[in-house]
Short mmCIF file of C-alpha atoms in Angstrom, two decimals:
data_model
loop_
_atom_site.label_atom_id
_atom_site.label_comp_id
_atom_site.label_asym_id
_atom_site.label_seq_id
_atom_site.Cartn_x
_atom_site.Cartn_y
_atom_site.Cartn_z
CA MET A 633 -124.93 141.12 -139.57
CA THR A 634 -121.14 142.71 -139.19
CA THR A 635 -118.59 142.67 -142.35
CA LEU A 636 -116.07 139.72 -142.60
CA ARG A 637 -112.99 140.71 -144.49
CA ILE A 638 -110.32 138.11 -144.83
CA LEU A 639 -107.34 137.53 -147.45
CA HIS A 640 -107.12 134.08 -148.34
CA LEU A 641 -103.60 132.62 -149.49
CA SER A 642 -102.52 129.45 -149.89
CA ASP A 643 -99.44 126.47 -150.99
CA THR A 644 -96.69 128.70 -149.61
CA HIS A 645 -94.31 125.67 -149.96
CA LEU A 646 -91.80 127.17 -147.48
CA MET A 647 -88.73 125.66 -147.25
CA ASP A 648 -85.90 125.51 -144.87
CA ALA A 649 -83.37 128.43 -144.91
CA GLY A 650 -81.90 128.85 -148.06
CA VAL A 651 -83.31 125.76 -149.91
CA LEU A 652 -85.14 125.74 -152.81
CA HIS A 653 -88.03 125.00 -154.50
CA GLN A 654 -87.78 121.94 -157.20
CA GLY A 655 -83.96 124.07 -157.62
CA THR A 656 -86.05 126.90 -158.77
CA VAL A 657 -87.67 129.16 -156.52
CA ASP A 658 -87.09 130.95 -153.50
CA THR A 659 -90.31 130.73 -151.62
CA VAL A 660 -89.81 132.97 -148.68
CA ALA A 661 -88.92 135.25 -151.38
CA ALA A 662 -91.89 134.63 -153.34
CA TYR A 663 -94.13 134.52 -149.71
CA SER A 664 -92.86 137.87 -148.60
CA PHE A 665 -93.38 139.82 -151.87
CA THR A 666 -96.73 138.84 -152.36
CA LEU A 667 -97.25 140.04 -148.67
CA GLU A 668 -95.47 143.66 -149.39
CA SER A 669 -98.27 143.06 -152.63
CA PHE A 670 -100.68 143.33 -150.13
CA ALA A 671 -99.46 146.47 -148.15
CA ASN A 672 -103.01 148.82 -149.04
CA ALA A 673 -105.25 145.86 -148.45
CA GLY A 674 -106.72 147.79 -146.09
CA PRO A 675 -107.80 146.89 -142.24
CA LEU A 676 -108.22 142.86 -142.44
CA ASP A 677 -110.53 140.24 -140.03
CA LEU A 678 -108.49 137.67 -140.95
CA VAL A 679 -105.37 136.67 -143.07
CA VAL A 680 -105.80 132.41 -143.86
CA LEU A 681 -103.43 130.06 -145.18
CA SER A 682 -105.62 127.25 -146.49
CA GLY A 683 -102.73 124.16 -146.42
CA ASP A 684 -99.57 123.55 -147.88
CA VAL A 685 -97.55 126.22 -146.20
CA SER A 686 -94.28 124.11 -145.69
CA ASP A 687 -93.06 122.21 -148.77
CA ASP A 688 -90.68 119.79 -146.13
CA GLY A 689 -92.35 120.15 -142.87
CA SER A 690 -89.64 121.18 -141.12
CA PRO A 691 -90.36 123.42 -138.17
CA ALA A 692 -88.16 125.89 -139.33
CA SER A 693 -90.19 126.29 -142.07
CA TYR A 694 -93.16 127.26 -139.88
CA ARG A 695 -91.76 129.82 -137.70
CA THR A 696 -90.62 131.87 -140.92
CA LEU A 697 -94.18 131.25 -141.61
CA ARG A 698 -95.51 132.66 -138.42
CA SER A 699 -92.80 135.44 -138.50
CA LEU A 700 -93.82 136.68 -141.58
CA THR A 701 -97.51 136.68 -141.20
CA GLY A 702 -98.10 137.16 -138.14
CA ASP A 703 -96.19 140.88 -138.62
CA PHE A 704 -98.34 141.20 -141.88
CA ALA A 705 -101.54 140.65 -140.00
CA ALA A 706 -100.93 142.47 -136.90
CA ARG A 707 -100.08 145.49 -139.18
CA HIS A 708 -103.69 144.87 -140.63
CA GLY A 709 -105.36 144.24 -137.56
CA ALA A 710 -106.00 140.32 -138.42
CA VAL A 711 -106.13 137.31 -136.54
CA ALA A 712 -104.14 135.17 -138.57
CA ILE A 713 -105.29 130.82 -138.81
CA TYR A 714 -103.40 127.99 -140.89
CA ALA A 715 -104.63 124.69 -142.42
CA MET A 716 -102.67 122.17 -142.87
CA GLY A 717 -102.20 120.80 -146.40
CA ASN A 718 -100.66 117.42 -148.02
CA HIS A 719 -97.24 118.87 -148.57
CA ASP A 720 -97.54 119.77 -144.14
CA GLN A 721 -96.12 117.16 -141.70
CA ARG A 722 -98.04 117.02 -138.73
CA ALA A 723 -95.30 117.22 -135.81
CA GLY A 724 -93.49 120.47 -137.69
CA PHE A 725 -97.36 122.14 -137.83
CA ARG A 726 -98.39 120.96 -134.20
CA GLU A 727 -94.70 122.26 -133.10
CA VAL A 728 -95.14 125.73 -134.18
CA LEU A 729 -98.25 126.72 -135.28
CA GLY A 730 -100.37 124.23 -132.77
CA ASN A 731 -103.61 123.65 -134.43
CA GLY A 732 -103.43 126.91 -136.63
CA HIS A 733 -105.75 129.32 -134.53
CA PRO A 734 -104.38 131.81 -132.36
CA ASP A 735 -103.78 130.57 -128.11
CA SER A 736 -103.61 126.70 -129.17
CA GLY A 737 -100.46 126.37 -127.45
CA SER A 738 -97.99 126.95 -129.68
CA GLY A 739 -95.51 130.16 -130.20
CA SER A 740 -98.20 131.76 -132.06
CA SER A 741 -98.16 135.72 -130.33
CA ASN A 742 -101.84 135.89 -132.52
CA SER A 743 -104.71 137.69 -130.57
CA GLY A 744 -108.32 138.68 -130.87
CA SER A 745 -110.53 135.42 -130.99
CA SER A 746 -111.25 132.72 -128.94
CA ASN A 747 -110.84 129.18 -129.13
CA SER A 748 -112.50 125.77 -128.41
CA GLY A 749 -109.32 123.66 -129.17
CA ALA A 750 -109.62 120.12 -131.51
CA LEU A 751 -111.13 116.78 -131.19
CA SER A 752 -110.77 115.92 -127.99
CA GLY A 753 -108.03 113.31 -126.83
CA VAL A 754 -106.96 112.52 -130.16
CA GLU A 755 -105.25 116.01 -130.85
CA LEU A 756 -102.74 115.00 -128.88
CA ALA A 757 -101.10 112.26 -130.92
CA ALA A 758 -98.62 112.81 -132.78
CA GLN A 759 -100.61 112.06 -136.63
CA ALA A 760 -104.09 113.12 -135.48
CA PRO A 761 -106.02 115.74 -137.85
CA ILE A 762 -105.01 118.99 -137.07
CA VAL A 763 -108.65 120.67 -136.81
CA GLY A 764 -109.43 123.72 -134.36
CA ILE A 765 -112.01 126.54 -134.01
CA SER A 766 -111.66 130.11 -133.67
CA HIS A 767 -114.55 133.42 -133.76
CA VAL A 768 -113.90 136.43 -135.41
CA ALA A 769 -116.04 139.40 -136.01
CA GLY A 770 -118.89 137.41 -134.84
CA TYR A 771 -118.11 134.67 -136.92
CA ARG A 772 -116.97 131.17 -136.69
CA ILE A 773 -113.77 130.22 -138.58
CA ILE A 774 -113.12 125.93 -138.73
CA THR A 775 -110.06 124.28 -139.94
CA VAL A 776 -110.50 120.92 -141.47
CA ASP A 777 -107.44 118.39 -142.03
CA SER A 778 -107.95 116.76 -145.04
CA SER A 779 -104.22 115.58 -145.45
CA VAL A 780 -103.06 111.85 -145.77
CA PRO A 781 -99.73 111.41 -144.59
CA GLY A 782 -97.54 110.28 -147.54
CA ARG A 783 -99.76 110.93 -150.38
CA THR A 784 -101.44 113.62 -152.37
CA HIS A 785 -104.62 113.39 -152.28
CA GLY A 786 -107.11 114.27 -150.09
CA TYR A 787 -109.62 113.15 -147.07
CA VAL A 788 -111.74 113.45 -144.48
CA ASP A 789 -111.51 110.99 -141.99
CA ASP A 790 -115.11 109.37 -140.42
CA GLU A 791 -114.50 111.01 -136.87
CA GLN A 792 -113.32 114.67 -138.69
CA LEU A 793 -116.79 114.06 -139.84
CA ALA A 794 -118.03 113.57 -136.55
CA TRP A 795 -116.49 116.26 -134.83
CA LEU A 796 -117.60 118.36 -137.48
CA ARG A 797 -121.39 117.27 -137.47
CA THR A 798 -121.50 117.90 -133.56
CA GLU A 799 -119.70 121.49 -133.78
CA MET A 800 -121.94 122.49 -137.03
CA ALA A 801 -125.11 121.54 -135.26
CA THR A 802 -125.38 124.62 -133.04
CA SER A 803 -125.08 127.73 -135.06
CA TYR A 804 -122.99 130.60 -133.98
CA GLY A 805 -122.95 134.68 -134.65
CA HIS A 806 -123.35 135.59 -138.43
CA GLY A 807 -122.10 131.79 -139.63
CA THR A 808 -119.33 129.61 -140.18
CA VAL A 809 -116.55 129.66 -142.76
CA VAL A 810 -114.82 126.26 -143.54
CA VAL A 811 -110.86 125.77 -144.29
CA ILE A 812 -109.92 123.00 -146.29
CA HIS A 813 -107.00 122.34 -148.31
CA HIS A 814 -108.67 120.02 -150.99
CA PRO A 815 -111.26 122.34 -152.53
CA PRO A 816 -114.49 120.11 -152.56
CA VAL A 817 -115.03 120.97 -155.76
CA GLU A 818 -113.79 118.74 -159.11
CA PRO A 819 -110.22 120.25 -160.43
CA VAL A 820 -109.57 122.03 -163.83
CA THR A 821 -105.77 121.10 -165.22
CA ALA A 822 -104.65 117.79 -165.65
CA LEU A 823 -102.43 116.69 -162.92
CA HIS A 824 -104.96 117.38 -159.98
CA HIS A 825 -107.48 114.74 -161.46
CA GLY A 826 -106.68 111.92 -159.23
CA ILE A 827 -105.35 114.10 -155.85
CA GLU A 828 -108.55 115.89 -155.61
CA LEU A 829 -110.47 115.36 -152.26
CA MET A 830 -111.68 112.22 -152.51
CA ASN A 831 -114.95 112.16 -150.36
CA ALA A 832 -116.31 115.44 -151.53
CA GLY A 833 -119.77 114.23 -151.11
CA GLN A 834 -119.05 113.37 -147.32
CA LEU A 835 -118.06 117.06 -146.46
CA ALA A 836 -121.49 117.89 -147.96
CA GLU A 837 -123.50 115.50 -146.08
CA ALA A 838 -121.74 117.08 -142.84
CA LEU A 839 -122.28 120.55 -144.07
CA ALA A 840 -125.47 120.98 -145.31
CA GLY A 841 -127.88 122.60 -143.26
CA THR A 842 -125.65 124.53 -140.97
CA ASP A 843 -125.14 128.28 -141.28
CA THR A 844 -121.97 127.79 -143.50
CA VAL A 845 -121.16 130.76 -145.55
CA ALA A 846 -118.10 130.14 -147.15
CA ILE A 847 -115.60 127.17 -147.65
CA LEU A 848 -112.20 128.37 -148.27
CA SER A 849 -109.64 126.24 -149.66
CA GLY A 850 -106.18 125.92 -152.39
CA HIS A 851 -104.20 123.19 -153.36
CA TYR A 852 -105.01 123.47 -157.18
CA HIS A 853 -102.83 127.12 -157.59
CA HIS A 854 -105.05 128.80 -159.40
CA HIS A 855 -108.28 131.27 -158.78
CA LEU A 856 -111.72 129.33 -158.25
CA SER A 857 -115.22 130.24 -157.67
CA ASP A 858 -117.57 127.25 -157.45
CA VAL A 859 -120.53 126.21 -155.74
CA LEU A 860 -120.54 122.93 -153.12
CA ALA A 861 -124.18 121.47 -153.21
CA ALA A 862 -125.16 120.70 -149.33
CA GLY A 863 -128.33 119.56 -149.25
CA SER A 864 -130.70 122.21 -150.20
CA SER A 865 -127.73 124.83 -149.65
CA ARG A 866 -125.21 126.13 -152.27
CA ILE A 867 -122.02 127.12 -149.98
CA PRO A 868 -119.48 129.35 -152.22
CA VAL A 869 -116.09 127.34 -152.38
CA VAL A 870 -112.86 129.89 -152.60
CA VAL A 871 -109.82 128.31 -154.08
CA THR A 872 -106.77 131.13 -154.24
CA SER A 873 -103.50 131.01 -156.16
CA GLY A 874 -100.51 129.80 -155.10
CA ILE A 875 -97.72 131.66 -153.56
CA VAL A 876 -95.08 128.87 -154.88
CA ASN A 877 -96.44 129.29 -158.17
CA SER A 878 -99.58 129.43 -160.77
CA ASN A 879 -101.15 127.16 -162.76
CA ASP A 880 -101.90 127.75 -166.12
CA VAL A 881 -105.32 127.16 -166.76
CA MET A 882 -104.99 127.71 -170.37
CA ALA A 883 -102.01 125.08 -170.97
CA ALA A 884 -102.23 123.05 -173.69
CA PRO A 885 -104.51 119.68 -173.30
CA GLY A 886 -102.98 117.11 -170.85
CA HIS A 887 -100.07 119.41 -170.05
CA GLU A 888 -99.65 120.50 -167.13
CA ARG A 889 -97.93 123.96 -166.49
CA ALA A 890 -96.83 126.23 -163.78
CA VAL A 891 -95.62 129.81 -164.36
CA ALA A 892 -94.19 132.16 -162.20
CA GLY A 893 -97.43 133.88 -160.66
CA SER A 894 -98.33 134.17 -157.07
CA GLY A 895 -101.72 135.86 -155.60
CA GLY A 896 -104.33 135.61 -153.28
CA THR A 897 -108.35 136.45 -152.73
CA ILE A 898 -109.51 139.37 -150.80
CA ILE A 899 -113.07 137.87 -149.80
CA THR A 900 -116.33 140.25 -147.93
CA ILE A 901 -118.57 138.27 -146.27
CA SER A 902 -121.45 140.20 -145.90
CA ALA A 903 -125.46 139.56 -145.17
CA PHE A 904 -127.89 140.00 -147.83
CA PRO A 905 -130.34 143.18 -147.38
CA GLY A 906 -133.62 141.77 -145.91
CA THR A 907 -135.16 140.67 -143.40
CA ALA A 908 -132.96 137.62 -141.26
CA ALA A 909 -136.31 135.76 -141.91
CA GLU A 910 -135.56 136.60 -145.33
CA ARG A 911 -132.27 135.80 -145.47
CA GLN A 912 -132.66 132.39 -144.25
CA SER A 913 -135.78 131.55 -146.85
CA GLN A 914 -134.79 131.49 -150.58
CA VAL A 915 -134.70 134.78 -151.20
CA ALA A 916 -130.40 134.35 -151.12
CA PRO A 917 -129.64 133.41 -154.32
CA ALA A 918 -128.86 129.34 -154.45
CA GLY A 919 -130.02 129.05 -150.47
CA SER A 920 -126.88 130.45 -149.86
CA LEU A 921 -126.61 132.61 -146.34
CA ALA A 922 -125.04 135.79 -146.92
CA ARG A 923 -123.33 137.22 -149.54
CA VAL A 924 -119.53 136.46 -151.02
CA ARG A 925 -118.08 138.80 -152.27
CA THR A 926 -114.29 137.83 -153.69
CA LEU A 927 -111.53 139.97 -155.64
CA PRO A 928 -108.24 137.84 -156.92
CA LEU A 929 -105.80 139.13 -157.50
CA ARG A 930 -102.11 137.84 -159.36
CA PHE A 931 -98.78 139.04 -159.34
CA VAL A 932 -95.82 138.41 -161.57
CA LEU A 933 -92.71 137.96 -159.71
CA PRO A 934 -89.50 138.90 -160.41
CA VAL A 935 -87.50 136.15 -162.02
CA SER A 936 -84.74 136.77 -159.43
CA ILE A 937 -87.17 134.91 -157.14
CA ARG A 938 -88.68 131.91 -160.11
CA PRO A 939 -88.30 131.61 -163.60
CA GLU A 940 -91.17 132.63 -165.64
CA VAL A 941 -91.74 129.27 -166.80
CA VAL A 942 -91.54 126.98 -163.71
CA PHE A 943 -92.23 124.32 -165.31
CA ASP A 944 -94.16 122.66 -168.71
CA LEU A 945 -94.97 118.92 -168.44
CA ASP A 946 -96.28 116.85 -171.53
CA GLY A 947 -99.13 114.59 -171.52
CA SER A 948 -96.37 111.65 -170.96
CA GLU A 949 -95.03 112.99 -167.72
CA VAL A 950 -98.40 114.16 -166.72
CA GLU A 951 -99.52 110.38 -167.03
CA ARG A 952 -95.77 109.10 -165.34
CA ILE A 953 -95.84 111.31 -162.23
CA SER A 954 -100.11 110.58 -161.80
CA GLN A 955 -99.30 107.10 -162.11
CA LEU A 956 -96.77 107.75 -158.89
CA ILE A 957 -98.84 110.58 -156.94
CA SER A 958 -102.55 109.27 -157.92
CA ALA A 959 -105.07 107.94 -155.33
CA THR A 960 -105.02 104.07 -155.73
CA ARG A 961 -108.43 102.46 -156.71
CA ALA A 962 -108.55 101.68 -152.79
CA GLU A 963 -108.38 105.20 -151.98
CA ARG A 964 -110.68 106.06 -154.81
CA SER A 965 -113.48 103.70 -153.48
CA GLN A 966 -113.51 105.56 -150.51
CA LYS A 967 -115.04 108.69 -152.73
CA GLY A 968 -118.19 109.60 -151.13
#
């Protein structure tokens, strides 16, 4: 089993040129600073952007993302792959990034992986979920679209789940990495309750008994490692920090606070020692299929890029915003 080395980034929230996020944050400068901070990361196989790569959905923001990420990935010998988030817009994403994988029909110049496309026929529809598959260093990389147009919470629709079950029915190489913006594990901070992945249980059912070695997500704007129980397997879930800001998980109870932090996670996936038969048995910890080693890194950005405290919402403001963005009772009823 070969090793897969990933730089996992998320929530860049890029804006069209000259526009500041929430009137305060230069997202292009923040992303450039973060990439420069990873200059000494060494050789990489994969750079993953796990959603909310744009904030306004403009083609210009996706072109900026593709240029900055592509240059960085090329210097490190890596393939760049992008997933949809709730702030992304499918039309602009598809126009510039295709389905987020190399050679998917967009203007991307990334190379080094094979691509098997996305939902047959449906993918051509303007508002169809954007999914895709690449093969990198002997691993299968699958992006799933958990975005719900016009909403903040996540949901993987029945058609995607059926497609995922079909694709995952056959194992590939050393295993599969699934990239999905909304983590399939419960949130930590106040404002994220109600905008999490509504049907994490259905995703777990689709991945049960498959060769999934890790799930990579964003959305929460802070580092988090957890596991998803999928049948007898325990799949590692790696949530990486946001680029646009970093959620303060030590904020006062009921508060939602974002500070001037940025970062990402270097992930190394490799085999457990022993024979292949042993690795497929319960010898591997908690029924996992591979060793997933994470190195979360956080950087403090200069005040010229963003203020020290981006926002600090008290309980009443969190409640007001939650009423606007949280999943409705009907949407919650879909929770699996």
